[in-house]
Short mmCIF file of C-alpha atoms in Angstrom, two decimals:
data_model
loop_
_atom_site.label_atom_id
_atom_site.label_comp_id
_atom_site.label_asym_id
_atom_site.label_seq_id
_atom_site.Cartn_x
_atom_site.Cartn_y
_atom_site.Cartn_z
CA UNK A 1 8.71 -43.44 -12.49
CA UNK A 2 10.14 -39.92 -12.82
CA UNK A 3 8.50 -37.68 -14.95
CA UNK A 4 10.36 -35.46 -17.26
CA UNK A 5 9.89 -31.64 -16.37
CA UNK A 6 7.86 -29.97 -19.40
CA UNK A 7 10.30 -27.67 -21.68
CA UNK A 8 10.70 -24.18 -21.27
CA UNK A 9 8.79 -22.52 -24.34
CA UNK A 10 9.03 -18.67 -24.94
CA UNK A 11 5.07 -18.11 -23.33
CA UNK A 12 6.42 -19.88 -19.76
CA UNK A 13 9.73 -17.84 -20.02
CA UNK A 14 7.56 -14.67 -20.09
CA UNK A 15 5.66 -15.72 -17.54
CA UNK A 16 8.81 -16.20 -15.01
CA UNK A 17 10.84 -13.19 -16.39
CA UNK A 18 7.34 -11.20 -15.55
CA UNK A 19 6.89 -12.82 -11.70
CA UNK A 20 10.65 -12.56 -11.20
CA UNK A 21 10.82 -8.36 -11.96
CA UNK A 22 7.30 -7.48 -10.63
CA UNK A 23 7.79 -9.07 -7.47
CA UNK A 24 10.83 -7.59 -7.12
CA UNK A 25 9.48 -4.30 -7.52
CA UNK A 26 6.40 -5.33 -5.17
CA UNK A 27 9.14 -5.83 -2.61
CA UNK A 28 10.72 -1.98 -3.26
CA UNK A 29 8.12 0.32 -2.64
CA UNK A 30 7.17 -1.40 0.78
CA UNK A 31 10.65 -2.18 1.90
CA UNK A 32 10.93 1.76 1.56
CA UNK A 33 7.54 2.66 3.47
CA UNK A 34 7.91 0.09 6.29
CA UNK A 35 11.60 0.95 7.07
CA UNK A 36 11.40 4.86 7.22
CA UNK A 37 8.76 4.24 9.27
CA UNK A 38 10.90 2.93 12.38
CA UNK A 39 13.35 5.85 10.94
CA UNK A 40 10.81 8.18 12.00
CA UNK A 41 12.08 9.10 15.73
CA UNK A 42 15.15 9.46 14.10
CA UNK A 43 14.49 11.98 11.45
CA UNK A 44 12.28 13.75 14.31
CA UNK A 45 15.92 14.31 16.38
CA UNK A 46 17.70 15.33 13.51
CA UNK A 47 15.92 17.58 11.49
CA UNK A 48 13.50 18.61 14.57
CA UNK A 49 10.33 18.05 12.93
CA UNK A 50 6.83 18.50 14.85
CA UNK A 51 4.89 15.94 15.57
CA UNK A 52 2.36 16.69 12.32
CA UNK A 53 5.37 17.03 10.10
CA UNK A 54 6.76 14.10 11.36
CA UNK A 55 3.59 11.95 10.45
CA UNK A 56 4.09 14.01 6.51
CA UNK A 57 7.13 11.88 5.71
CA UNK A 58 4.90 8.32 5.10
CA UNK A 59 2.09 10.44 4.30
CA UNK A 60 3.68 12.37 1.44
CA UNK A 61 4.55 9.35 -0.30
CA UNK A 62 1.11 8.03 0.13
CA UNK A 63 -0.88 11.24 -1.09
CA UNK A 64 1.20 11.79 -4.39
CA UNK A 65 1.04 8.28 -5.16
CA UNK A 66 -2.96 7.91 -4.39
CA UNK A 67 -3.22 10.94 -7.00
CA UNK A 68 -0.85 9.40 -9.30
CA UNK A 69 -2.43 6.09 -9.90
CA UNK A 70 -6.02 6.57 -11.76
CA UNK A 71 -4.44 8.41 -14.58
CA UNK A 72 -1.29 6.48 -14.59
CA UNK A 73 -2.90 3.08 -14.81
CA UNK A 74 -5.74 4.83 -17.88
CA UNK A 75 -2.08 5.85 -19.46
CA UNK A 76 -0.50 2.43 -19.03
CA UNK A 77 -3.33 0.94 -20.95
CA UNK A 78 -2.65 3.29 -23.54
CA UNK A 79 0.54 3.87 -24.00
CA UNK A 80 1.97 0.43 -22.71
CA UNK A 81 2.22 -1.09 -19.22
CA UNK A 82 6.15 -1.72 -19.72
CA UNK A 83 7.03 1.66 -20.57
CA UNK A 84 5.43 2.93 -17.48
CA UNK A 85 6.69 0.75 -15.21
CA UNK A 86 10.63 1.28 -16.54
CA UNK A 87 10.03 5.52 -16.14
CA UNK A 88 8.31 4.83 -12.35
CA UNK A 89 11.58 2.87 -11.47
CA UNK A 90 13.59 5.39 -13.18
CA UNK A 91 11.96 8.36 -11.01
CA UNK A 92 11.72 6.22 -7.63
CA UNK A 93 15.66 5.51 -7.89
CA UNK A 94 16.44 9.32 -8.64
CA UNK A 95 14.56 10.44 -6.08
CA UNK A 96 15.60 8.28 -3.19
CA UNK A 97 19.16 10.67 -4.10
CA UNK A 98 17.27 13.28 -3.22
CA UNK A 99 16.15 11.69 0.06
CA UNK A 100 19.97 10.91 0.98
CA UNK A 101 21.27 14.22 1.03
CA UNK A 102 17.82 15.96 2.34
CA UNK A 103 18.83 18.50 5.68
CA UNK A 104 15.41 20.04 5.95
CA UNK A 105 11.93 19.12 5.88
CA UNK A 106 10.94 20.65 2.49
CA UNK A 107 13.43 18.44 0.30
CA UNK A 108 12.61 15.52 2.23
CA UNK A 109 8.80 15.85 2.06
CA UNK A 110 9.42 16.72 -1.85
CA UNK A 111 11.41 13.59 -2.28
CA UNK A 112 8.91 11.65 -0.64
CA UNK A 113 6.47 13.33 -2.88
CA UNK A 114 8.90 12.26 -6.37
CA UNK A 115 9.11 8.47 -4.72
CA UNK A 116 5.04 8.36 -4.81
CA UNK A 117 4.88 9.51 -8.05
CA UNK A 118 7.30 6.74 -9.24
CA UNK A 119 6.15 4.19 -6.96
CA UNK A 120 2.41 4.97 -8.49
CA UNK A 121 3.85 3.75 -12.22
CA UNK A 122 5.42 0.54 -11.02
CA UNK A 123 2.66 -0.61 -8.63
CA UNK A 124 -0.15 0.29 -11.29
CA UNK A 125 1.38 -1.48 -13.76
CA UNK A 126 2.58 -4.43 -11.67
CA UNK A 127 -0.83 -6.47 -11.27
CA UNK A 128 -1.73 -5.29 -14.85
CA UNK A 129 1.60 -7.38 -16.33
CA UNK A 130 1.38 -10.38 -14.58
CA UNK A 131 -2.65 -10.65 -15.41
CA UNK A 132 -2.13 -9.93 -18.33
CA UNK A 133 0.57 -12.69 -18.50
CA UNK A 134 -0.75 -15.71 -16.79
CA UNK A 135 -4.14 -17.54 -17.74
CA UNK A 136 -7.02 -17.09 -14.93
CA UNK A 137 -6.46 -20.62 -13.55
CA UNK A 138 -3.14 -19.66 -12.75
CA UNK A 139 -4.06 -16.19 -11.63
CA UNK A 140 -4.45 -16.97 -8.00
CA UNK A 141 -0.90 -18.20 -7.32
CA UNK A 142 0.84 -15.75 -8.69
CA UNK A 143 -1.20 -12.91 -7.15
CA UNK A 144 -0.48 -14.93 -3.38
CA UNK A 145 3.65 -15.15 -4.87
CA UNK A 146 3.25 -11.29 -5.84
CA UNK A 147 1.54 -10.15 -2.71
CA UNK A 148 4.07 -12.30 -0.04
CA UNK A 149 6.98 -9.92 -1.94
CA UNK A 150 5.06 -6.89 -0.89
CA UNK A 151 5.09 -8.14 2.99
CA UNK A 152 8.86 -9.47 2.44
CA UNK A 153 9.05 -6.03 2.03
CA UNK A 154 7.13 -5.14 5.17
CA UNK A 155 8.85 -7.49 7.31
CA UNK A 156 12.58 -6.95 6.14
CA UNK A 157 11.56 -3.36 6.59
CA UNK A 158 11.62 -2.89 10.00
CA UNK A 159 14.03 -5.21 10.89
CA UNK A 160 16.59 -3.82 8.02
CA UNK A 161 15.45 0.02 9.03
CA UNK A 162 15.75 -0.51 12.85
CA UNK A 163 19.70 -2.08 11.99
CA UNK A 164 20.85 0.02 9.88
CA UNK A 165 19.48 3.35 11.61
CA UNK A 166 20.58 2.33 14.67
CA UNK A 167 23.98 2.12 13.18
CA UNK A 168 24.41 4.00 10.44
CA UNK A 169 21.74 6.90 10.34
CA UNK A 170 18.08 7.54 8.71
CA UNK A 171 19.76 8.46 5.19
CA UNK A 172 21.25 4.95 4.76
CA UNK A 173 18.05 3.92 3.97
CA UNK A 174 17.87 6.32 1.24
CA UNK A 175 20.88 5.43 0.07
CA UNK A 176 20.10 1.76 -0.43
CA UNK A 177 16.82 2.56 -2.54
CA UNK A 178 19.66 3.34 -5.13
CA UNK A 179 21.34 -0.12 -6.21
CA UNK A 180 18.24 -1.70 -5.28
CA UNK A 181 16.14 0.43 -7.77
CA UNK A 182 19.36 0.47 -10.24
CA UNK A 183 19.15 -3.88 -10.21
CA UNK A 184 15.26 -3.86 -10.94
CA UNK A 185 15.75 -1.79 -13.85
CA UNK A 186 18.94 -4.13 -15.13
CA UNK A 187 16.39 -7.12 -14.51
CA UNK A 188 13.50 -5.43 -16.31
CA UNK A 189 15.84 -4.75 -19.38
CA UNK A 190 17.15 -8.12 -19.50
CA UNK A 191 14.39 -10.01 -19.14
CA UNK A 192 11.22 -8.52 -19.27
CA UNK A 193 10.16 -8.87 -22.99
CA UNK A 194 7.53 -7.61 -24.96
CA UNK A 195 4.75 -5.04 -24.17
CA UNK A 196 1.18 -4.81 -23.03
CA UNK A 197 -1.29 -2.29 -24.05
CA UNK A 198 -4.53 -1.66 -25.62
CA UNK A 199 -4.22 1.12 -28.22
CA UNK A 200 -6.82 4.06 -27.65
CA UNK A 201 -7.30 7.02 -30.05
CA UNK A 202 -10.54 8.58 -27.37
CA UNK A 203 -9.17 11.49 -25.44
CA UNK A 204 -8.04 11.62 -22.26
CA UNK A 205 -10.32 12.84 -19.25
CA UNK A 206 -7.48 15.10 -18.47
CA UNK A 207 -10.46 17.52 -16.57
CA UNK A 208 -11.45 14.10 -14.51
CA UNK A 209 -7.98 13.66 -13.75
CA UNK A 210 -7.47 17.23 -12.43
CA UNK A 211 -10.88 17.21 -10.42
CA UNK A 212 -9.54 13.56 -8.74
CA UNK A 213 -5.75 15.26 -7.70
CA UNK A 214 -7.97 18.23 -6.29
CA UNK A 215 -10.38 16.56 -4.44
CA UNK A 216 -7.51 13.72 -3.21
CA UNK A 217 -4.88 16.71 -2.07
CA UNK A 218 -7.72 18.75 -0.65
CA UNK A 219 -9.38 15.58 1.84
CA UNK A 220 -5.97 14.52 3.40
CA UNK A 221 -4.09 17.73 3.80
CA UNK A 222 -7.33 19.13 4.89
CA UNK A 223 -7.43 16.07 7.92
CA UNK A 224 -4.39 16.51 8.59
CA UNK A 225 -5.05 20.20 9.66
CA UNK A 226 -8.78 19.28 10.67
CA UNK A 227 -8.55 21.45 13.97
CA UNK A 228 -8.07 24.87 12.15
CA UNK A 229 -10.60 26.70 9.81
CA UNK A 230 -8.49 26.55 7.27
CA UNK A 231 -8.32 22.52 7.71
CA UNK A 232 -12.20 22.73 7.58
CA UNK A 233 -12.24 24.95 4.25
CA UNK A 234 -10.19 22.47 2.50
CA UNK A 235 -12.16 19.36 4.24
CA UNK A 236 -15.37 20.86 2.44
CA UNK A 237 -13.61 22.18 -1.10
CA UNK A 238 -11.97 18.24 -1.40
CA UNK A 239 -15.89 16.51 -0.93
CA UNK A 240 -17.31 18.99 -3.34
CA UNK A 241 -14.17 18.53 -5.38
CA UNK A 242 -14.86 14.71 -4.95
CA UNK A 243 -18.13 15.33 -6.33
CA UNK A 244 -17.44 16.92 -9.02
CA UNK A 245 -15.39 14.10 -10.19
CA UNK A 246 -18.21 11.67 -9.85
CA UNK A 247 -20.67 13.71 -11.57
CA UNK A 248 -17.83 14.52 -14.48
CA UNK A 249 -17.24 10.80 -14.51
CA UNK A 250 -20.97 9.58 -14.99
CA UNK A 251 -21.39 12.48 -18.11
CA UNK A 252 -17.97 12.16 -19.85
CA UNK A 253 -17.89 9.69 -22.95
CA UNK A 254 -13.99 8.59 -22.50
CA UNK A 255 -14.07 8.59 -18.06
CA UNK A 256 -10.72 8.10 -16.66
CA UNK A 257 -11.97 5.93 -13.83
CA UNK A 258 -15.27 3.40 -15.21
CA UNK A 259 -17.60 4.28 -12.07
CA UNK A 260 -20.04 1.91 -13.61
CA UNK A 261 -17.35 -0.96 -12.42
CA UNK A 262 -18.64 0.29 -9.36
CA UNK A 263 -22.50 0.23 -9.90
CA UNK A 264 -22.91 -3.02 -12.43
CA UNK A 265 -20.18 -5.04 -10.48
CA UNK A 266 -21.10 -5.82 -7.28
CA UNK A 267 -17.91 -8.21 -6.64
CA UNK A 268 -15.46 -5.90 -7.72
CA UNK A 269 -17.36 -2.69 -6.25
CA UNK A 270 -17.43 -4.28 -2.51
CA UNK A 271 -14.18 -6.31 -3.09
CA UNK A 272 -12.66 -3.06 -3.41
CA UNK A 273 -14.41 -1.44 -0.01
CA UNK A 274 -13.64 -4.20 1.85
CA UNK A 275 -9.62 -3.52 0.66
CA UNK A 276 -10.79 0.40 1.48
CA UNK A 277 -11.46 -0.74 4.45
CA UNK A 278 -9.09 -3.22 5.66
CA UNK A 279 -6.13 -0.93 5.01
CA UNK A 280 -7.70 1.69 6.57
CA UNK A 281 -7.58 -0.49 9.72
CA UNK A 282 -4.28 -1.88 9.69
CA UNK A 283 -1.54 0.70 7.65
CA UNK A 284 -1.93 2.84 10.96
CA UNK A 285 -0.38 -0.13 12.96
CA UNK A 286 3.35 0.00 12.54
CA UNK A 287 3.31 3.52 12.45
CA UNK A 288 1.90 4.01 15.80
CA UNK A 289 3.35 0.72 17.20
CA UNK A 290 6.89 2.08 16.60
CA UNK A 291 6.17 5.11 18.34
CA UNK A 292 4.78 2.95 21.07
CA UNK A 293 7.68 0.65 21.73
CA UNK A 294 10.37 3.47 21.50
CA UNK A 295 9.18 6.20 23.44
CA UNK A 296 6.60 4.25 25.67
CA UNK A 297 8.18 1.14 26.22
CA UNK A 298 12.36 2.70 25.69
CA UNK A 299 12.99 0.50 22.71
CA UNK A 300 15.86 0.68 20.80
CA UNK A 301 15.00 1.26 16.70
CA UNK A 302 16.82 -2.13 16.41
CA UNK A 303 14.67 -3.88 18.94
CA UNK A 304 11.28 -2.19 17.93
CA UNK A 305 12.27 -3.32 14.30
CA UNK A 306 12.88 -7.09 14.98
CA UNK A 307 9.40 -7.00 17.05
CA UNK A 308 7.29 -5.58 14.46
CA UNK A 309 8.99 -8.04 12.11
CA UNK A 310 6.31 -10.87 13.35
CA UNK A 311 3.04 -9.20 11.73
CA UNK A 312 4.44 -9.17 7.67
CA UNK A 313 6.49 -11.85 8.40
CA UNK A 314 3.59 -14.09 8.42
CA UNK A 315 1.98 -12.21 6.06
CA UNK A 316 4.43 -12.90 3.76
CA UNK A 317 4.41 -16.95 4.91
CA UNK A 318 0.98 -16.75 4.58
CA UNK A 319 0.45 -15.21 1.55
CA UNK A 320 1.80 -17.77 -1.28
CA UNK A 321 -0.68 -20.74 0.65
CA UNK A 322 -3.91 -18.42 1.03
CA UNK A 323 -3.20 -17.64 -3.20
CA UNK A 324 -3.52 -21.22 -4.00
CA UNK A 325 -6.23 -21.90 -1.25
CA UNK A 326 -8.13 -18.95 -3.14
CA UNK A 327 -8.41 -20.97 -6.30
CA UNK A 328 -10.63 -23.46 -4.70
CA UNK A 329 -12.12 -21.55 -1.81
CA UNK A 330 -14.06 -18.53 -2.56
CA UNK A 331 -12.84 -15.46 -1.90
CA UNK A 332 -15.75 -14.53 0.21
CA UNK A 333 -15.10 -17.03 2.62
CA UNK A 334 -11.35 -16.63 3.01
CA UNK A 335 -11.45 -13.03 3.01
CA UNK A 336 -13.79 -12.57 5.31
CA UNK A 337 -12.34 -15.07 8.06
CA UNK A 338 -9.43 -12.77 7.63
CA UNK A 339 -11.37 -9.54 8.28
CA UNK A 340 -12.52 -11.30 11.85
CA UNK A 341 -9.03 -12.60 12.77
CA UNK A 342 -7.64 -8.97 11.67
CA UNK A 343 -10.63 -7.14 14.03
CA UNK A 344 -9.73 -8.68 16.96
CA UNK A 345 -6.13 -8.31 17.19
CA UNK A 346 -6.60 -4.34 16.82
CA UNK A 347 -9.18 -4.41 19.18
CA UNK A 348 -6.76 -6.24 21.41
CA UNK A 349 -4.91 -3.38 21.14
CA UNK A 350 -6.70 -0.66 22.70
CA UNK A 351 -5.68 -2.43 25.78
CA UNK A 352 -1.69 -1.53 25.66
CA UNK A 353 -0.67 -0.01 28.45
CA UNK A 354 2.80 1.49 30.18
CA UNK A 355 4.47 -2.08 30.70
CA UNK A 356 2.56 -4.23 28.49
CA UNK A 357 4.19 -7.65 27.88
CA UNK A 358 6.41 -7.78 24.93
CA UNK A 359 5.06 -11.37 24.52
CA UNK A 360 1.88 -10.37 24.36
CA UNK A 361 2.50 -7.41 21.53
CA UNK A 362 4.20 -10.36 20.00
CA UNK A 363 1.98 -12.71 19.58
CA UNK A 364 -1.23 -10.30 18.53
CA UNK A 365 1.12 -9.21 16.05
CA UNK A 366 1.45 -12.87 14.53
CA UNK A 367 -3.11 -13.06 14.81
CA UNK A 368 -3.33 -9.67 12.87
CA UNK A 369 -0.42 -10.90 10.51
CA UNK A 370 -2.70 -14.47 10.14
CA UNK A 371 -5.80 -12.01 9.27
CA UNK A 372 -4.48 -10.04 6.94
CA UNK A 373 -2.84 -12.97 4.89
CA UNK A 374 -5.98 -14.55 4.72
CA UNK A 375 -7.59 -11.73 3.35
CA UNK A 376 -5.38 -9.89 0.80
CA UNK A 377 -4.60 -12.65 -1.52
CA UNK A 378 -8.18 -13.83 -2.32
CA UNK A 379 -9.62 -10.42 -2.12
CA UNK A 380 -7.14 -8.79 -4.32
CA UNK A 381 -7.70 -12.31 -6.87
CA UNK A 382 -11.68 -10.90 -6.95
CA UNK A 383 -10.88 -7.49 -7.89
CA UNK A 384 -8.83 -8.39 -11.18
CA UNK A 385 -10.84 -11.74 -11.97
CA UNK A 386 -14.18 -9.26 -12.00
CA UNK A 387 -13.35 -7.50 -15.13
CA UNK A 388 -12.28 -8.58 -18.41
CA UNK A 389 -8.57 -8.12 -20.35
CA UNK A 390 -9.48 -4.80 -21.54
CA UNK A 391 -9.85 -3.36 -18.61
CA UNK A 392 -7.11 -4.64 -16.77
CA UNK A 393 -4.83 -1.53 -16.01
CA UNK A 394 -7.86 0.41 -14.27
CA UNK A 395 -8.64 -2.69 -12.48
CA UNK A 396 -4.88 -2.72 -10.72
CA UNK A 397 -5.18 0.83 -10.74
CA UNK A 398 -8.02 1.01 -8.65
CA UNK A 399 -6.75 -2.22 -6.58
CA UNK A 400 -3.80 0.15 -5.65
CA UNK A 401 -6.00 3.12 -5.15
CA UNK A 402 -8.00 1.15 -2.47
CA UNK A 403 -5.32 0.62 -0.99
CA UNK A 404 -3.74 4.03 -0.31
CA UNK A 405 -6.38 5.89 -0.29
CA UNK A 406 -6.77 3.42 3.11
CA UNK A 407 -3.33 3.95 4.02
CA UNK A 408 -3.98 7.72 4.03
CA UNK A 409 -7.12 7.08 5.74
CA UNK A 410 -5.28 5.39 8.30
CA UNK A 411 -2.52 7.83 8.76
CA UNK A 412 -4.86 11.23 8.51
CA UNK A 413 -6.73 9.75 11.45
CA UNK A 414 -3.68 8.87 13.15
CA UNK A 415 -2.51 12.24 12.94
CA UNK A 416 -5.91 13.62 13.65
CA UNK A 417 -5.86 12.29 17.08
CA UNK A 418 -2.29 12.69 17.69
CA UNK A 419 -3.12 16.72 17.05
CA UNK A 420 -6.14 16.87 18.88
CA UNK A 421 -5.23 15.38 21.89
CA UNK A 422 -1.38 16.10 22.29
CA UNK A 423 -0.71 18.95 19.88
CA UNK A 424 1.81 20.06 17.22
CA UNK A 425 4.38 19.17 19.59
CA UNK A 426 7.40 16.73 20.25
CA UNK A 427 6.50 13.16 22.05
CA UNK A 428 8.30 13.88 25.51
CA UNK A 429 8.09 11.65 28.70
CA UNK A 430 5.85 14.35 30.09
CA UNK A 431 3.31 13.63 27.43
CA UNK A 432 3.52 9.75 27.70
CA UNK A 433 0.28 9.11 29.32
CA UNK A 434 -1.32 11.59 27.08
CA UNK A 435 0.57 9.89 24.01
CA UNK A 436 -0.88 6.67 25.37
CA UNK A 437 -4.35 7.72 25.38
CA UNK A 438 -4.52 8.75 21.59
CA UNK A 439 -3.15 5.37 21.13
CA UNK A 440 -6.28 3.73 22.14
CA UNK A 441 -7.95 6.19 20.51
CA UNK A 442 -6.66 5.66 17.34
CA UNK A 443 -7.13 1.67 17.56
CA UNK A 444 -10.70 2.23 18.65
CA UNK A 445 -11.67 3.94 15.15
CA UNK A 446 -8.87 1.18 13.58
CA UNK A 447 -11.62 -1.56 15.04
CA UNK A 448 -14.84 0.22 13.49
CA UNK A 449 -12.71 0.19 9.86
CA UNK A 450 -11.62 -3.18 10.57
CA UNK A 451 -16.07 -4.41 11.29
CA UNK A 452 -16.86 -2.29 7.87
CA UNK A 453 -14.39 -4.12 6.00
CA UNK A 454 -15.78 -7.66 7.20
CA UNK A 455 -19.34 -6.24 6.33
CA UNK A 456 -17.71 -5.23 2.56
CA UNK A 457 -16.13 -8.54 2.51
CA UNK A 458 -19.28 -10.64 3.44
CA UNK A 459 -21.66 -8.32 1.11
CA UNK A 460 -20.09 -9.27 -1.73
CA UNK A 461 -21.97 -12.62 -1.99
CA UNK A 462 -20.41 -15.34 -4.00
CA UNK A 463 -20.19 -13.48 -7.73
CA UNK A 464 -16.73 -13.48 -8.78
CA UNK A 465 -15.16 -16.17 -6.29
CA UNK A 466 -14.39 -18.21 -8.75
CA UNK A 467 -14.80 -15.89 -11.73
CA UNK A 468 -12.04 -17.18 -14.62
CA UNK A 469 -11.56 -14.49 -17.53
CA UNK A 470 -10.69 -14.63 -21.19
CA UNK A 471 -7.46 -16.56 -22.14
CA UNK A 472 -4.36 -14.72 -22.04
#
C-alpha cells in the first residue's frame, strides 16, 4: 500500500530553501575557477601576459579569498551567516563586471582579487547554513548533495569555458557570472528565511587577523617569485609572519582562529591536513592539464574542455552516493581509499609524453575523479561533525581554508617549476620538451602531497567517524 508523503512543515521548508540556494552558490564560485582556467591560453594571446602572470589570474582569486575566510567566517558567527553570504554574492556579481571589460593585466588581476573576496563570504558561510540547518543524522547527505554542486561546477566548467571561448571570447565568461550571480541573490531573497548567528560582545582579534593576511600574502607571492632575493625576503617575512600569528593566537583571550581545535581535536586537526593535503595534490591538475592538451597535444579550448570534463564529472556522480555511504562507513575508511585511488592516477601522470593516448588521459582522469569523490564527502562530514553548534562558522571557515590554502599550494608550486625550469616566458613550440619536463616535475611533488594526505587521512583513527552533534 502507498504511503502518504509526510507534509511540508516550515522546519523541512527551511531545510530545502537552504540546500536549494547554497548549492547553487557551491556551483558559482567553481564554475568560475574551472572555466577561466581553459580561458587561460586565451587571455595569454590577448592581453600578452608572461607565463608567471598568466598563472596570477586563478591564483589571485585563490590568495584574496584564503585571506578572506578566517575573519569572515569569526564575523559570520557574529554578525549573522545570512547577511554575509547576501554581501559576498553582491561583491562576486559586481566584480565579474569588472572582469568583462578588463584590457590589461592590473584590472583583471584586481577583479580576480574582488571575486575572492566575495567568493570567501558565500563559501564560509555555505557549510555553516546548511549545518546549522539539518540535524547530524542528516548531515552526511546533504554535505555529499552540497559538495557534487561544487564539481557540477568543475565539470560544466571546462566544457562551458572551452565552448564559449572558443566562440565567443575569454570575457563571455565574465559576462555570464552576472545573471548567474543576479538569480542566486533573487533565490536567496525569496526563499532563504531566517538567520543564523551566535551573538558575541568579546572583541575582535583584528591584530590576529592582520598577522594571518600578512603572513598568507607574504608565503604565496613570495613562491611565486621564489628564484629572486626578493622572493626569498618575503618567503622568510610570511613564516615569521605565520608565527607570529600562532603565538598571538595561543596568548589572545578572544583568538580569531581556535588553534586548540587543532591540538585537543585530533579528528578535526588531521581531517583538515589530510584536505591540506589532498588539494594540494590535485587543484594543480586542470591547470596544467589544459596547458598540456593545447599547446602539447594542439587541442582546441573546446576539445581540451570536453576531455577534462571526465575527472568532476564523476566527482560530481560520485559525490551524493559517497555522502550517504559516509553515514554508515567511517570516514577514515572511505577517505582514505580515496587518497590511494587519487595517488595513483597523478603518479600515472608523470608518464605523459608528446603523443600520449587521449584514451588513456581519459580514463586516469575518471580513477582520480573516483578518488577524490570518495574522499571529499566523508572527510569534509568529519571536519564539521568534530565540533559543536557554536563553533560552526570557524569550522567551515577553516574547511574552506584547507582547501585554498591547498589550491595555492598547488598552483605556487606549479608556477615554481614552470619559472625555474622554462622562465618568465611565453609557452612556444620551441620550449615544448622543456614545458613537458616541468610537467612531470610538477606531478612528481603532486604524488608526495597526494602520500601525506593518505598518511593525514589514516592518522586520524576512528574519533569522529561517526561523531553526531547537538540537535539543530
Amino acid at each position: 500500500m502507498h504511503n502518504p508523503a509526510p507534509p511540508v512543515t516550515a522546519d523541512t521548508a527551511q531545510e530545502r530553501s537552504a540546500l536549494l540556494v547554497c548549492a547553487l552558490t557551491s556551483f558559482l564560485g567553481p564554475f568560475g575557477v574551472s572555466a577561466i582556467n581553459v580561458a587561460l591560453p586565451a587571455m595569454q594571446a590577448e592581453l600578452h601576459l608572461k607565463t608567471v602572470t598568466l598563472t596570477w589570474v586563478p591564483t589571485m582569486y585563490m590568495l584574496v579569498m584564503a585571506i578572506a575566510l578566517v575573519p569572515l567566517g569569526a564575523l559570520a558567527d557574529r554578525l549573522g551567516r545570512k547577511k554575509i553570504f547576501g554581501m559576498g554574492l553582491w561583491l562576486y556579481t559586481l566584480a565579474s563586471l569588472l572582469g568583462a571589460v578588463a584590457h590589461h593585466a592590473a584590472p583583471l588581476l584586481i577583479c580576480r582579487g574582488l571575486q575572492g573576496v566575495g567568493a570567501g563570504m558565500f563559501i564560509s558561510t555555505g557549510m555553516a547554513i546548511l549545518t546549522s540547518v539539518f540535524p547530524p543524522k542528516r548531515r552526511g547527505r546533504v554535505i555529499g548533495i552540497y559538495v557534487a554542486a561544487v564539481y557540477i561546477g568543475l565539470s560544466a566548467g571546462p566544457f562551458v569555458g572551452g565552448l564559449l571561448t572558443g566562440f565567443w571570447g575569454w570575457r563571455c565568461l565574465f559576462w555570464l557570472m552576472l545573471p548567474l550571480g543576479a538569480f542566486c541573490l533573487v533565490l536567496m531573497r525569496c526563499y532563504l528565511k531566517g538567520e543564523w548567528q551566535n551573538p558575541d560582545s568579546s572583541p575582535f582579534d583584528l591584530a590576529g587577523c592582520v598577522l594571518y593576511a600578512l603572513a598568507i600574502a607574504a608565503l604565496v607571492y613570495g613562491a611565486s617569485i621564489s628564484a629572486t632575493r626578493a622572493g626569498q625576503a618575503l618567503l622568510a617575512a610570511g613564516l615569521l609572519c605565520g608565527v607570529a600569528f600562532v603565538l598571538h593566537q595561543y596568548k589572545s583571550r578572544h583568538p580569531v582562529l581556535d588553534l586548540r581545535l587543532f591540538t585537543a581535536n585530533r579528528s578535526f586537526a588531521f581531517s583538515s591536513f589530510a584536505a591540506l593535503f589532498n588539494y594540494s595534490a590535485t587543484y594543480a591538475v586542470t591547470f596544467t592539464m589544459s596547458l598540456y592538451l593545447q599547446y602539447i597535444q594542439a587541442m582546441t579550448p573546446q576539445a581540451a574542455g570536453a576531455l577534462l570534463v571526465a575527472q568532476p564529472a564523476v566527482m560530481a556522480l560520485g559525490s551524493p552516493l559517497v555522502g550517504r555511504l559516509s553515514e554508515r562507513v567511517p570516514a577514515r575508511l572511505l577517505s582514505s581509499a580515496g587518497m590511494l585511488l587519487t595517488t595513483i592516477g597523478i603518479a600515472c601522470y608523470t608518464q605523459l609524453g608528446l603523443h600520449t593516448p587521449k584514451s588513456w588521459i581519459f580514463c586516469n582522469l575518471l580513477l582520480i575523479g573516483t578518488g577524490f569523490a570518495l574522499f571529499s564527502s566523508p572527510n569534509i562530514s568529519a571536519i564539521m561533525g568534530a565540533v559543536d553548534r557554536s563553533q560552526y562558522g570557524v569550522a567551515s571557515g577553516v574547511a574552506a581554508i584547507m582547501r585554498l590554502l591547498g589550491q595555492m599550494t598547488s598552483m605556487a608550486m606549479a608556477t615554481v617549476v614552470l619559472s625555474l625550469l622554462l622562465g618568465n616566458v611565453a609557452i612556444t613550440p620551441a620550449l615544448y620538451p622543456r614545458f613537458l619536463g616541468a610537467i612531470h616535475v610538477v606531478f612528481c611533488c603532486s604524488a608526495v602531497f597526494c602520500s601525506l594526505g593518505l598518511c593525514c587521512s589514516l592518522a586520524r583513527g576512528g574519533q569522529g567517524d561517526h561523531k553526531k552533534g547537538p540537535a539543530i
